[in-house]
PDB file of C-alpha atoms in Angstrom:
ATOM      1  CA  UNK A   1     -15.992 -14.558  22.681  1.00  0.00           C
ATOM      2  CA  UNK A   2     -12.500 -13.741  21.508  1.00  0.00           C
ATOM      3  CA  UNK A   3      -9.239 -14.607  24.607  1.00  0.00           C
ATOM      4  CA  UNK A   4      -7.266 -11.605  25.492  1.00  0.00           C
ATOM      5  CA  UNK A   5      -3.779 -13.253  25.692  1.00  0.00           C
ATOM      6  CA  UNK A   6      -1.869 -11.667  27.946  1.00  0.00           C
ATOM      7  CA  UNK A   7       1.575 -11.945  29.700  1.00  0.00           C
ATOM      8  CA  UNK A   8       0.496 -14.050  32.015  1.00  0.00           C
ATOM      9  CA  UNK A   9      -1.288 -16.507  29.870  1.00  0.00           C
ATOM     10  CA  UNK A  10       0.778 -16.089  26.639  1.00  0.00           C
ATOM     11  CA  UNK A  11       2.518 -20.167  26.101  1.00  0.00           C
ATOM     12  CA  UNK A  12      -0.755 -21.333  27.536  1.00  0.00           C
ATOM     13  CA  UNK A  13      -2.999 -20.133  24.672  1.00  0.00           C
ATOM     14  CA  UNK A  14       0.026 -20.158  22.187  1.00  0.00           C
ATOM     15  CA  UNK A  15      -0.043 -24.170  22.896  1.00  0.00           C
ATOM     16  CA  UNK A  16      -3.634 -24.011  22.970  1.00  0.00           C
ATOM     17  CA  UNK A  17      -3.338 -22.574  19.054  1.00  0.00           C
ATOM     18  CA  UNK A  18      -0.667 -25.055  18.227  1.00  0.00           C
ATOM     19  CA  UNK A  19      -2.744 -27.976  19.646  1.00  0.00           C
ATOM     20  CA  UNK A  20      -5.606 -26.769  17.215  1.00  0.00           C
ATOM     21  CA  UNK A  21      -3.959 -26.198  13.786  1.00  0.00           C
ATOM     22  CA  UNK A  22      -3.937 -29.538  12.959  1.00  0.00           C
ATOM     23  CA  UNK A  23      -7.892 -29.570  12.424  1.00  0.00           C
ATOM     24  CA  UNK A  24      -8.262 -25.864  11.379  1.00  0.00           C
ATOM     25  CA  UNK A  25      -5.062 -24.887   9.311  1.00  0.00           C
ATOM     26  CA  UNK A  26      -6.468 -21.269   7.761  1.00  0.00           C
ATOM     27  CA  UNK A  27      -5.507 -18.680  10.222  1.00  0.00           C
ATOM     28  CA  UNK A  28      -7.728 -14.856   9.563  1.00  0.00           C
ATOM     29  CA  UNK A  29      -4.845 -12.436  10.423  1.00  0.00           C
ATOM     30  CA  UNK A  30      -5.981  -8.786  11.597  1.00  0.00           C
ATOM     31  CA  UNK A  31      -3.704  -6.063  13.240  1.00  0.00           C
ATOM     32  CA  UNK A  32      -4.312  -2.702  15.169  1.00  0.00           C
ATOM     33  CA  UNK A  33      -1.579  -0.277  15.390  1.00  0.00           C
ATOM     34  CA  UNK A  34      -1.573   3.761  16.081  1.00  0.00           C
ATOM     35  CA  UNK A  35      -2.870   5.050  12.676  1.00  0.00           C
ATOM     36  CA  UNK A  36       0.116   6.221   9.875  1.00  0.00           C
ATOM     37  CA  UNK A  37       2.202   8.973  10.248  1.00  0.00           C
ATOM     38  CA  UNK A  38       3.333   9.628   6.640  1.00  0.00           C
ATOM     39  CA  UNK A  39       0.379   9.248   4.389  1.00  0.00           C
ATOM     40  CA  UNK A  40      -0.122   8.194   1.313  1.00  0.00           C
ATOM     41  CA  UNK A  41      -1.244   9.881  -2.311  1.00  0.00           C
ATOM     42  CA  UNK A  42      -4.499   7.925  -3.692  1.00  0.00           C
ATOM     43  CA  UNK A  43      -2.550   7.429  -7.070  1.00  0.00           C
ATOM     44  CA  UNK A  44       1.066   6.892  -6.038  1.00  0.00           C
ATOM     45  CA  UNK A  45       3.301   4.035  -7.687  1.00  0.00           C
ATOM     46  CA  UNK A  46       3.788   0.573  -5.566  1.00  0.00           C
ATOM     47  CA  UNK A  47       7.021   1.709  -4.914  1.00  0.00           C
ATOM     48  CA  UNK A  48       5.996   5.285  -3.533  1.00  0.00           C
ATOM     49  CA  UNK A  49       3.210   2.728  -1.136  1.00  0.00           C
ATOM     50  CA  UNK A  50       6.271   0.570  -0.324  1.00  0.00           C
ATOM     51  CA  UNK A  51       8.591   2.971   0.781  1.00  0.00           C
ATOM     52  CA  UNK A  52       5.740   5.608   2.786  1.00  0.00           C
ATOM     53  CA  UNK A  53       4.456   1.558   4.374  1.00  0.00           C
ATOM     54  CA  UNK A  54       7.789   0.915   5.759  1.00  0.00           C
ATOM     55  CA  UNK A  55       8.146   4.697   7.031  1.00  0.00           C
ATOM     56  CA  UNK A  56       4.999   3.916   8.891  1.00  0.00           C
ATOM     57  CA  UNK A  57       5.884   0.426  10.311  1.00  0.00           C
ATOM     58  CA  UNK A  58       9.576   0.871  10.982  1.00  0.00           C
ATOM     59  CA  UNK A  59       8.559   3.963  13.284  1.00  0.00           C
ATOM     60  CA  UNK A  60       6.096   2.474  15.232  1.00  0.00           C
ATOM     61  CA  UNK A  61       4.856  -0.493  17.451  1.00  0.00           C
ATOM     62  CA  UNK A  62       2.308  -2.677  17.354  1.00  0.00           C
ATOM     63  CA  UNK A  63      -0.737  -2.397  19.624  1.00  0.00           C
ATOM     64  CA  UNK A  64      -2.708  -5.620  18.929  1.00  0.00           C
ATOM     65  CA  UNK A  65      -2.892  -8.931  17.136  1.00  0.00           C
ATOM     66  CA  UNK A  66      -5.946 -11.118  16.184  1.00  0.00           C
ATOM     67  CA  UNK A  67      -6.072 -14.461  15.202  1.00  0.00           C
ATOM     68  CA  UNK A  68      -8.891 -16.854  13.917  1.00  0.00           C
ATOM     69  CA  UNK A  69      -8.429 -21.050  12.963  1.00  0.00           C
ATOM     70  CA  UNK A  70     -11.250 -21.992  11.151  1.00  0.00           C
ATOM     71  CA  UNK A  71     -11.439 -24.997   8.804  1.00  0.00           C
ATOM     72  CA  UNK A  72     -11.816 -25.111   4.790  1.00  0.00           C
ATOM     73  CA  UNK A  73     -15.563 -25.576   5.416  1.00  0.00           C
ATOM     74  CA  UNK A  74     -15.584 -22.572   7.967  1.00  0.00           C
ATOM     75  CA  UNK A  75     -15.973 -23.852  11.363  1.00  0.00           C
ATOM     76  CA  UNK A  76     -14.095 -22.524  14.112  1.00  0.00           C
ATOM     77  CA  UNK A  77     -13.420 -24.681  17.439  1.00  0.00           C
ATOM     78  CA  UNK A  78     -16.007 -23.446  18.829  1.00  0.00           C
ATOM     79  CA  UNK A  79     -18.697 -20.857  17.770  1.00  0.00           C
ATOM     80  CA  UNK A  80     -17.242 -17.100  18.244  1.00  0.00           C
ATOM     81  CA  UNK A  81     -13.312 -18.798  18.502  1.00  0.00           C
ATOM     82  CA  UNK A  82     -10.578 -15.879  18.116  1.00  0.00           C
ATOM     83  CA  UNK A  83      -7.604 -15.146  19.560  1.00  0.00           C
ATOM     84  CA  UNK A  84      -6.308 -11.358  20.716  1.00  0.00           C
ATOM     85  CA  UNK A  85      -2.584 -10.750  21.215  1.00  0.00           C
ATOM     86  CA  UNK A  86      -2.384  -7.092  23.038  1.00  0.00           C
ATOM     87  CA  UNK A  87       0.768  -5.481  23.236  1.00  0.00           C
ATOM     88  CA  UNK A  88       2.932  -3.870  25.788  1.00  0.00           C
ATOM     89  CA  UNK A  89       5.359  -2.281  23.853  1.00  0.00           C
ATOM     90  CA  UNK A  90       3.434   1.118  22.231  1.00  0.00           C
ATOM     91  CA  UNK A  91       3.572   3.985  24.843  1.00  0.00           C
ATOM     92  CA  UNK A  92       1.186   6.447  23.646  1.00  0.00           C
ATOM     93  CA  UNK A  93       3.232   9.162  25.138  1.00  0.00           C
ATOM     94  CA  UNK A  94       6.270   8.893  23.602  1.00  0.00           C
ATOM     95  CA  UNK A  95       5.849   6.711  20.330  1.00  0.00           C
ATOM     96  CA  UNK A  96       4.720   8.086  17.413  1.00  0.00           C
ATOM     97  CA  UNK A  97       1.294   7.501  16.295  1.00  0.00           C
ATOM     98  CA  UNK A  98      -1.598   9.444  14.601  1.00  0.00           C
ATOM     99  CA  UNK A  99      -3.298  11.059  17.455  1.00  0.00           C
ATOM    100  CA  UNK A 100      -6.872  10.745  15.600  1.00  0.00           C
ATOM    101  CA  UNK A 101      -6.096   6.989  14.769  1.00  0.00           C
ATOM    102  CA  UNK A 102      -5.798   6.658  18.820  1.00  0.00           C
ATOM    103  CA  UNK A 103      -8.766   8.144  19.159  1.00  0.00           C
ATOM    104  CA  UNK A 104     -10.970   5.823  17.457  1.00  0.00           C
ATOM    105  CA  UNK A 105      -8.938   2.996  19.244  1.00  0.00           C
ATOM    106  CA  UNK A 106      -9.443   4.647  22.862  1.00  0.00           C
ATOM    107  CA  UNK A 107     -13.320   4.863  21.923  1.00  0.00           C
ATOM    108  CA  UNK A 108     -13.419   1.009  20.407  1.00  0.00           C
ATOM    109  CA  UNK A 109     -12.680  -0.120  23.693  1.00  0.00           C
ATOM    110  CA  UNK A 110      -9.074  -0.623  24.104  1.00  0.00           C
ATOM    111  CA  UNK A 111      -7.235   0.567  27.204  1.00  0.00           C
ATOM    112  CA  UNK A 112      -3.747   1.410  26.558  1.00  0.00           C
ATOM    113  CA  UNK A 113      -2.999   1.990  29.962  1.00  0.00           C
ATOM    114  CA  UNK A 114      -3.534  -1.739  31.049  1.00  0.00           C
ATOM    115  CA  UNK A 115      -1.252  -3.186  27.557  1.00  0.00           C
ATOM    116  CA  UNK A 116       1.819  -1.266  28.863  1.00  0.00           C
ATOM    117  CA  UNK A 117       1.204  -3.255  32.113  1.00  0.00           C
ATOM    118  CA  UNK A 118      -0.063  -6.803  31.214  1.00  0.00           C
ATOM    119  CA  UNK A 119       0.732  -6.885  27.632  1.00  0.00           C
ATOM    120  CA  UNK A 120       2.858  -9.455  25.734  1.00  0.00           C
ATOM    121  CA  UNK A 121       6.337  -7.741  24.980  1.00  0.00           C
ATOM    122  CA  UNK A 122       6.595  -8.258  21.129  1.00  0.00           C
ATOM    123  CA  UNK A 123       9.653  -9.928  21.467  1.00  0.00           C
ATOM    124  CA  UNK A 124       9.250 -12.785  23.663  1.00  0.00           C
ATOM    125  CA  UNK A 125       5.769 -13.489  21.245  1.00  0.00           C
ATOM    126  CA  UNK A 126       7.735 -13.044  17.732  1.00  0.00           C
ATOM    127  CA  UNK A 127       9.623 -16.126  19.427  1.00  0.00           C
ATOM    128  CA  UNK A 128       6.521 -18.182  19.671  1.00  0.00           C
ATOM    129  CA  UNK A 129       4.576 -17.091  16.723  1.00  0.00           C
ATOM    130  CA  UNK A 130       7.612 -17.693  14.389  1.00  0.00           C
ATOM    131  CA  UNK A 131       8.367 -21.581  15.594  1.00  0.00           C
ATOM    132  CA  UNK A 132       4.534 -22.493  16.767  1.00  0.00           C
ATOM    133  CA  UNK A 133       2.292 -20.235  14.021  1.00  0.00           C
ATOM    134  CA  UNK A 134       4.840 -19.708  10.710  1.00  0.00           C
ATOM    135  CA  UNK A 135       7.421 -22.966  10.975  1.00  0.00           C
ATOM    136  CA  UNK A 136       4.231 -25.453  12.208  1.00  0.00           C
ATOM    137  CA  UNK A 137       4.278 -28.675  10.389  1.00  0.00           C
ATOM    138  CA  UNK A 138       0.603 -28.483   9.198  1.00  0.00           C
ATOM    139  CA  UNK A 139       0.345 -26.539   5.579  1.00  0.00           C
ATOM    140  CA  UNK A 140      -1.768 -23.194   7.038  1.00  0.00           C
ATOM    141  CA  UNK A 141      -3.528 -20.840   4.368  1.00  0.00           C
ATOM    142  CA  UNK A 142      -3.430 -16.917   5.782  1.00  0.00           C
ATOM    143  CA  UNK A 143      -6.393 -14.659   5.259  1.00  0.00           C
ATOM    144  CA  UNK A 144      -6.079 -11.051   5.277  1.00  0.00           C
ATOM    145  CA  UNK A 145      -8.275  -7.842   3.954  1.00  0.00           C
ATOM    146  CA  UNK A 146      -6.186  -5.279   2.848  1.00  0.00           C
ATOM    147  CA  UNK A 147      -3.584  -6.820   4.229  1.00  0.00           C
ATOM    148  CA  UNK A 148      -0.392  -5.077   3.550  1.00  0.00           C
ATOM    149  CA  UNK A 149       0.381  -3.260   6.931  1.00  0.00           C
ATOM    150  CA  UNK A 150      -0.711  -6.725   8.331  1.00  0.00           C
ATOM    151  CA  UNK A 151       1.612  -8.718   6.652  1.00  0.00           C
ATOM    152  CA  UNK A 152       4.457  -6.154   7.488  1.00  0.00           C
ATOM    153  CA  UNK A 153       4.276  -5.481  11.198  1.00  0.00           C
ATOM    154  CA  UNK A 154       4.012  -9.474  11.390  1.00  0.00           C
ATOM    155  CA  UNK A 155       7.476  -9.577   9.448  1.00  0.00           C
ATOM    156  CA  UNK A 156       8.904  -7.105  11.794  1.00  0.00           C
ATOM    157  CA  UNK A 157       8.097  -8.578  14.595  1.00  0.00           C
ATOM    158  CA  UNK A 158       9.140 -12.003  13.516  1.00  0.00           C
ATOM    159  CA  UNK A 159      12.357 -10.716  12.390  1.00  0.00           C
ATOM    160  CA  UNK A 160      12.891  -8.224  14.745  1.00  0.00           C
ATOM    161  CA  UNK A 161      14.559  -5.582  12.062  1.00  0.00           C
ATOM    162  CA  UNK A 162      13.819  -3.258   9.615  1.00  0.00           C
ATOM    163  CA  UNK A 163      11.429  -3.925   6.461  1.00  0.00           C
ATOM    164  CA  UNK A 164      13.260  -4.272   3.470  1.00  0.00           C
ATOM    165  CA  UNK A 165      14.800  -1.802   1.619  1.00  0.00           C
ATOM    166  CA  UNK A 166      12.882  -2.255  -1.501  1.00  0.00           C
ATOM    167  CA  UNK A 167       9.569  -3.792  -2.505  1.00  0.00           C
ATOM    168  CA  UNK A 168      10.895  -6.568  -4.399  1.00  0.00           C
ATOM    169  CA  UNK A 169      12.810  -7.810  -0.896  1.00  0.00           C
ATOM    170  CA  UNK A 170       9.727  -7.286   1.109  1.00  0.00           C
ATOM    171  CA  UNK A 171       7.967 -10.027  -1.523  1.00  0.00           C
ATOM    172  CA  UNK A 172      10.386 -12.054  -1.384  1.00  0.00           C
ATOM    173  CA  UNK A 173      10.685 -12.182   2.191  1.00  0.00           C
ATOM    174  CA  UNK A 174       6.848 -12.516   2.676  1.00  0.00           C
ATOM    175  CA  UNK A 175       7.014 -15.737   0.875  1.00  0.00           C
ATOM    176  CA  UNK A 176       9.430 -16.725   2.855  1.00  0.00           C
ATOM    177  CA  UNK A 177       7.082 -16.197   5.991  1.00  0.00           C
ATOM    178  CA  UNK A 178       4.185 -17.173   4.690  1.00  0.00           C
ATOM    179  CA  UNK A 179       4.697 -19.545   1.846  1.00  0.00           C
ATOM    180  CA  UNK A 180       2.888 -19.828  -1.376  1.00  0.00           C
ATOM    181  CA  UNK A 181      -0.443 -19.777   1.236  1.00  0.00           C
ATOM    182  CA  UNK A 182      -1.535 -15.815   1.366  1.00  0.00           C
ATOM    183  CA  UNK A 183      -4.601 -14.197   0.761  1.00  0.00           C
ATOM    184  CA  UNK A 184      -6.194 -10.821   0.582  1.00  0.00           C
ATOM    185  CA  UNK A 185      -9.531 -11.080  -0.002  1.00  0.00           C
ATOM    186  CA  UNK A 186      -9.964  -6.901  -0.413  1.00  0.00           C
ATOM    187  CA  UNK A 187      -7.635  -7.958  -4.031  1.00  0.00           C
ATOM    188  CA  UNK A 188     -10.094 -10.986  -4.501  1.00  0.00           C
ATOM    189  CA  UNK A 189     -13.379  -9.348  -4.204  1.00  0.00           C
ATOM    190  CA  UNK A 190     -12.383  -7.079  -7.344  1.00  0.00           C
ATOM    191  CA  UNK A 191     -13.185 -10.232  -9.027  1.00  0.00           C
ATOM    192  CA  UNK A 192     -15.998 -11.131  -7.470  1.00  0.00           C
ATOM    193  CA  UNK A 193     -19.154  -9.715  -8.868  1.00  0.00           C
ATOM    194  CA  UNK A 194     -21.504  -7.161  -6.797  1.00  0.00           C
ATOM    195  CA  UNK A 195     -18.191  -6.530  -4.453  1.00  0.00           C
ATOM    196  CA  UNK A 196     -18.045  -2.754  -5.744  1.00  0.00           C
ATOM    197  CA  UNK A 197     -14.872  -4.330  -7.761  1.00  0.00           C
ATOM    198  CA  UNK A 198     -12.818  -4.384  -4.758  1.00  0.00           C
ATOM    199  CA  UNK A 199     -13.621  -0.786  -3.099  1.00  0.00           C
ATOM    200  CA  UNK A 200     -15.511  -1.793  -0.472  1.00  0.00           C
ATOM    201  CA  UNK A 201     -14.394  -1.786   3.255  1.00  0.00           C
ATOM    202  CA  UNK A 202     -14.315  -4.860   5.808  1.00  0.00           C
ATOM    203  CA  UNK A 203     -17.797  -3.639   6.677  1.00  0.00           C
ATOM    204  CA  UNK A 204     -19.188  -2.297   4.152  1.00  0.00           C
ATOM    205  CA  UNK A 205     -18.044  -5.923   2.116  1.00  0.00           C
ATOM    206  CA  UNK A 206     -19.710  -7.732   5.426  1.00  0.00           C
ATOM    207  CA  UNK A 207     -23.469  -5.987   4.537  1.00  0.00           C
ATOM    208  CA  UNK A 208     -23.009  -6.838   0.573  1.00  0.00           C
ATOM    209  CA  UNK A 209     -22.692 -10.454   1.863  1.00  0.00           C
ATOM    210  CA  UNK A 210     -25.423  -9.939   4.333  1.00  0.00           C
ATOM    211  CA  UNK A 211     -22.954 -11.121   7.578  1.00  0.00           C
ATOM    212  CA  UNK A 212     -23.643  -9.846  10.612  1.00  0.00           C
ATOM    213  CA  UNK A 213     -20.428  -8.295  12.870  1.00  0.00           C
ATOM    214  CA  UNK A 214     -19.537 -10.171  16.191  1.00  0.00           C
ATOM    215  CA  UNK A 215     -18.481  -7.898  18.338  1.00  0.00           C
ATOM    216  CA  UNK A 216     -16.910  -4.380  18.406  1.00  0.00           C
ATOM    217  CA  UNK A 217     -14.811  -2.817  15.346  1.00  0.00           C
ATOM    218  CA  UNK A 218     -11.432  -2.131  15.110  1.00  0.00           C
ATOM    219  CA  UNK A 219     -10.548  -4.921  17.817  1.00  0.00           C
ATOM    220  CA  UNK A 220      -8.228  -7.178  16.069  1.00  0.00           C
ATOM    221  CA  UNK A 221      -9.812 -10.721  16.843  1.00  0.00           C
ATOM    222  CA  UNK A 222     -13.380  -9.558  16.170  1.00  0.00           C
ATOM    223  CA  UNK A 223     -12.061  -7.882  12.550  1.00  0.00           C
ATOM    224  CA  UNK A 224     -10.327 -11.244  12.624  1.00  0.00           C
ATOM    225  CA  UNK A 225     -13.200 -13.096  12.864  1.00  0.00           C
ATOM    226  CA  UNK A 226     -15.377 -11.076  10.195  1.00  0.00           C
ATOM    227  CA  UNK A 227     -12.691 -11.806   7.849  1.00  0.00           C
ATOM    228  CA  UNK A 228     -12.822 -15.809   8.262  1.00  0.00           C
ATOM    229  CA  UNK A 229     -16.739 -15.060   7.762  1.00  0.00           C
ATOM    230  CA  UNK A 230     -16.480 -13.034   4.573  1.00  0.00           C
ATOM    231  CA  UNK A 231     -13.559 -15.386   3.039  1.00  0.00           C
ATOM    232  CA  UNK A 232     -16.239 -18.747   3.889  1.00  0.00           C
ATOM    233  CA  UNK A 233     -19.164 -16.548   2.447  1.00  0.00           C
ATOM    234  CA  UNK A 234     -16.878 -15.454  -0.756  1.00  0.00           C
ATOM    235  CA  UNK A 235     -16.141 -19.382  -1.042  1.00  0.00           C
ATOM    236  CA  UNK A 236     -19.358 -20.423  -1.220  1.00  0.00           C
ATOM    237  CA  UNK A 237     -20.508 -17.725  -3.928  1.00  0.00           C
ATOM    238  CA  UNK A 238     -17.669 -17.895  -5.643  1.00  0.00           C
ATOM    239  CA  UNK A 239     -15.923 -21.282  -5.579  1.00  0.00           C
ATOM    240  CA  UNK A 240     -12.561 -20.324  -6.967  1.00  0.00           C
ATOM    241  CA  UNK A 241     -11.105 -17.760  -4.710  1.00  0.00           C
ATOM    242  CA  UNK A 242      -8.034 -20.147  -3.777  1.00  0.00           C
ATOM    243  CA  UNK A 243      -7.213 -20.306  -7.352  1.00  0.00           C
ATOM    244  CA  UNK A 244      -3.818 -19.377  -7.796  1.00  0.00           C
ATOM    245  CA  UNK A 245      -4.126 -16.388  -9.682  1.00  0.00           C
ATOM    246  CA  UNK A 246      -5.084 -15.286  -5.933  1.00  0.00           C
ATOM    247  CA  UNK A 247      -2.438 -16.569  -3.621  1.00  0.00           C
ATOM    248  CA  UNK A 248       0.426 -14.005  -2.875  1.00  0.00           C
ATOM    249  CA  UNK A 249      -1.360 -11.031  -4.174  1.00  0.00           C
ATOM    250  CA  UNK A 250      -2.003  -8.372  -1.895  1.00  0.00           C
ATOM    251  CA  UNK A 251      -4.361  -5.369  -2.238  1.00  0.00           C
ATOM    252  CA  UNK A 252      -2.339  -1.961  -3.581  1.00  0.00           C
ATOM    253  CA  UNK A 253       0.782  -3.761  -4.756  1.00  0.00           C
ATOM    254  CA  UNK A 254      -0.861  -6.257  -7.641  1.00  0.00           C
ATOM    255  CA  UNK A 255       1.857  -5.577  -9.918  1.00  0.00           C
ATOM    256  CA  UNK A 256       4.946  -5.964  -8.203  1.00  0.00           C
ATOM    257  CA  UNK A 257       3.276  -9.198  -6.432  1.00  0.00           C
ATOM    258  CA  UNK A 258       2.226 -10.672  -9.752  1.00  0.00           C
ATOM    259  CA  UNK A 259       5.867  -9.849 -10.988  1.00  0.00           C
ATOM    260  CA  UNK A 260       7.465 -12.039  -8.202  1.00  0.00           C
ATOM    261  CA  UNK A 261       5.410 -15.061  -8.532  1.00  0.00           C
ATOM    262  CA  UNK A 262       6.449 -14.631 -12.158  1.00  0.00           C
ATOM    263  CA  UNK A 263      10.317 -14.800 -11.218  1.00  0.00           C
ATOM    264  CA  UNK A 264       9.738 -17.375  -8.555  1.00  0.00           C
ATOM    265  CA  UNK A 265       8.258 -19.467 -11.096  1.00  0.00           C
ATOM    266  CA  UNK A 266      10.780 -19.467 -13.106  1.00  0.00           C
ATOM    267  CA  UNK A 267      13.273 -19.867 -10.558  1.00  0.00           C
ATOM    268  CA  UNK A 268      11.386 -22.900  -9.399  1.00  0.00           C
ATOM    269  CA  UNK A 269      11.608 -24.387 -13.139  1.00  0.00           C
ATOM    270  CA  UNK A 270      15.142 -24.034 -13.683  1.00  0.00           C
ATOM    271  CA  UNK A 271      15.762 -25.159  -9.995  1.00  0.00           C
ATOM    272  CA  UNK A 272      13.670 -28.741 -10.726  1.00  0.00           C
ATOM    273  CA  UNK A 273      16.528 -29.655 -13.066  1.00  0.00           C
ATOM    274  CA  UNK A 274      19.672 -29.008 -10.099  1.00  0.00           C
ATOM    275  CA  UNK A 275      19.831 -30.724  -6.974  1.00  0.00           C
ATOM    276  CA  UNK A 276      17.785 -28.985  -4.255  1.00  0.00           C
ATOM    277  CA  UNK A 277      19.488 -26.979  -2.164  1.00  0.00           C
ATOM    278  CA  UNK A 278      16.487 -24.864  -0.062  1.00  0.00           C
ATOM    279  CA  UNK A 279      17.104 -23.846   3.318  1.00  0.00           C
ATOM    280  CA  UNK A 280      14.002 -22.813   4.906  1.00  0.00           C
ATOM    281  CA  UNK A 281      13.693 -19.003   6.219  1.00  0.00           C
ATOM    282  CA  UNK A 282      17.189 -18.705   5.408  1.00  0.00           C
ATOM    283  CA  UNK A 283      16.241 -15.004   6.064  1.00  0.00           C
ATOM    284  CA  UNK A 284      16.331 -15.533   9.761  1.00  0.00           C
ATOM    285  CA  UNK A 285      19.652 -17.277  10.665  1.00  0.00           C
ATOM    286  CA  UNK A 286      19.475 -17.249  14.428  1.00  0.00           C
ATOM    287  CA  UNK A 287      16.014 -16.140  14.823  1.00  0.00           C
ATOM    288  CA  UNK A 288      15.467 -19.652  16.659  1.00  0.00           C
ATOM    289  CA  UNK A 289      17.653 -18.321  19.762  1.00  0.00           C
ATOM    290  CA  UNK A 290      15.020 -18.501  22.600  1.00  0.00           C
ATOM    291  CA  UNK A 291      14.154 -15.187  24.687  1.00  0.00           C
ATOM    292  CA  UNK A 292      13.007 -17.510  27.808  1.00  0.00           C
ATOM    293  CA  UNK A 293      16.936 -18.505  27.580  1.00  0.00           C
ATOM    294  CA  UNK A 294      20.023 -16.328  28.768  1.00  0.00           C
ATOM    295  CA  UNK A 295      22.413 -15.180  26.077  1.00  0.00           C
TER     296      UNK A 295
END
């Protein structure tokens, strides 16, 4: 049964999450936000997907945010374990938003009406989700499918600006959130074989595997949860999908991605001969001011 987090109960089940990492450090990341509003072409560059993904996320606001622990064998805290952040911030009124993409939300179950009033304000949670989920002590592994719009309305809230200008920024700032420790298992299943080399969709991949769906679609802990269950199924099939060769990569920018771990490497190797001088999310001087404190 996934926990609505709420307003009200927001530090209580953010310490609840924090007191839990230790034993379960991979963390299933799913998102649900009001459809795109500039689209993309099916055989555009990286770039042309960069620039048209941080169109979409700059302009509009995040309506939910699941979360799953599980453990590298699989096991959640308990059985059915997620976590769903709901938003108060998107007014489907005034923001923008795809009105057919709200649609399918309105009929999945989610009630807009009662985010704007006991929703989490993005803001106060980017505060606890950067220093409890992103800076926690205990090495975390981050599962995603298709993960790229994910990845970047997580980096906007944490930072509270803008994406990056260009793609190459964006990678390098999404290893700076999320370490060396990312995975999109839409990129891996292109390598696994009977996966329709990486076409399939979250449910479509869930039948091939022969998983059954908790729960209703398109609410971000339950697609949250079907993504720690196809990433344990993929492991056991296919016993190299943390290889390297995976981490980092995600699904529609392959090339730019593999790129960057190329020039990190080799920053890294010249680096090992200088004295070290790293400074941890150096991208967010400041970030660590409170919002439960006055300015």
């Amino acid at each position: 049964m996934a926990i609505n987090v709420w307003k009200d109960n927001l530090v209580e089940q953010v310490d609840v999450i924090l007191r839990l990492r230790g034993s379960f450090p991979y963390v299933a990341i799913d998102t649900e936000f009001p459809g795109f509003i500039r689209s993309t072409p099916r055989h555009a560059s990286e770039e042309e997907r960069y620039d048209d993904m941080k169109y979409n996320v700059d302009h509009m606001r995040l309506i939910q945010l699941g979360l799953t622990l599980f453990d590298k064998d699989g096991n959640t805290p308990w059985p059915g374990c997620c976590w769903q952040f709901n938003f108060s911030d998107f007014d489907p009124d005034t923001d923008a938003c795809s009105e057919d993409s709200i649609e399918l939300l309105l009929h999945s179950g989610h009630n807009l009406q009662k985010n704007q009033r006991d929703g989490v304000d993005a803001y106060r949670c980017s505060y606890l989700l950067c220093v409890k989920l992103f800076r926690h002590p205990h090495k975390s592994k981050y599962i995603t499918f298709h993960g790229l719009y994910d990845v970047a309305f997580l980096i906007q809230m944490i930072t509270r600006a803008p994406l990056p200008n260009t793609l190459n920024e964006f990678l390098v700032l999404t290893r700076s959130v999320f370490g060396d420790d990312l995975y999109d298992i839409k990129y891996i299943s292109r390598f696994c074989e009977g996966l329709h080399e990486g076409k399939a969709g979250l449910l479509t991949l869930s039948k091939l595997l022969e998983l059954e769906p908790v729960g209703i679609r398109h609410q971000a802990a339950y697609d949250s949860l079907l993504i720690r269950a196809i990433f344990n199924k993929m492991k056991q099939l296919w016993f190299d999908i943390e290889d390297e060769r995976f981490v980092s990569v995600l699904y529609g920018l392959e090339n730019n991605c593999m790129k960057s771990k190329k020039r990190k490497s080799s920053t890294v190797a010249v680096a090992a001969s200088s004295p070290p001088q790293v400074q941890p999310f150096q991208h967010y001087r400041g970030l660590l001011a409170s919002p439960f404190q006055a300015h």
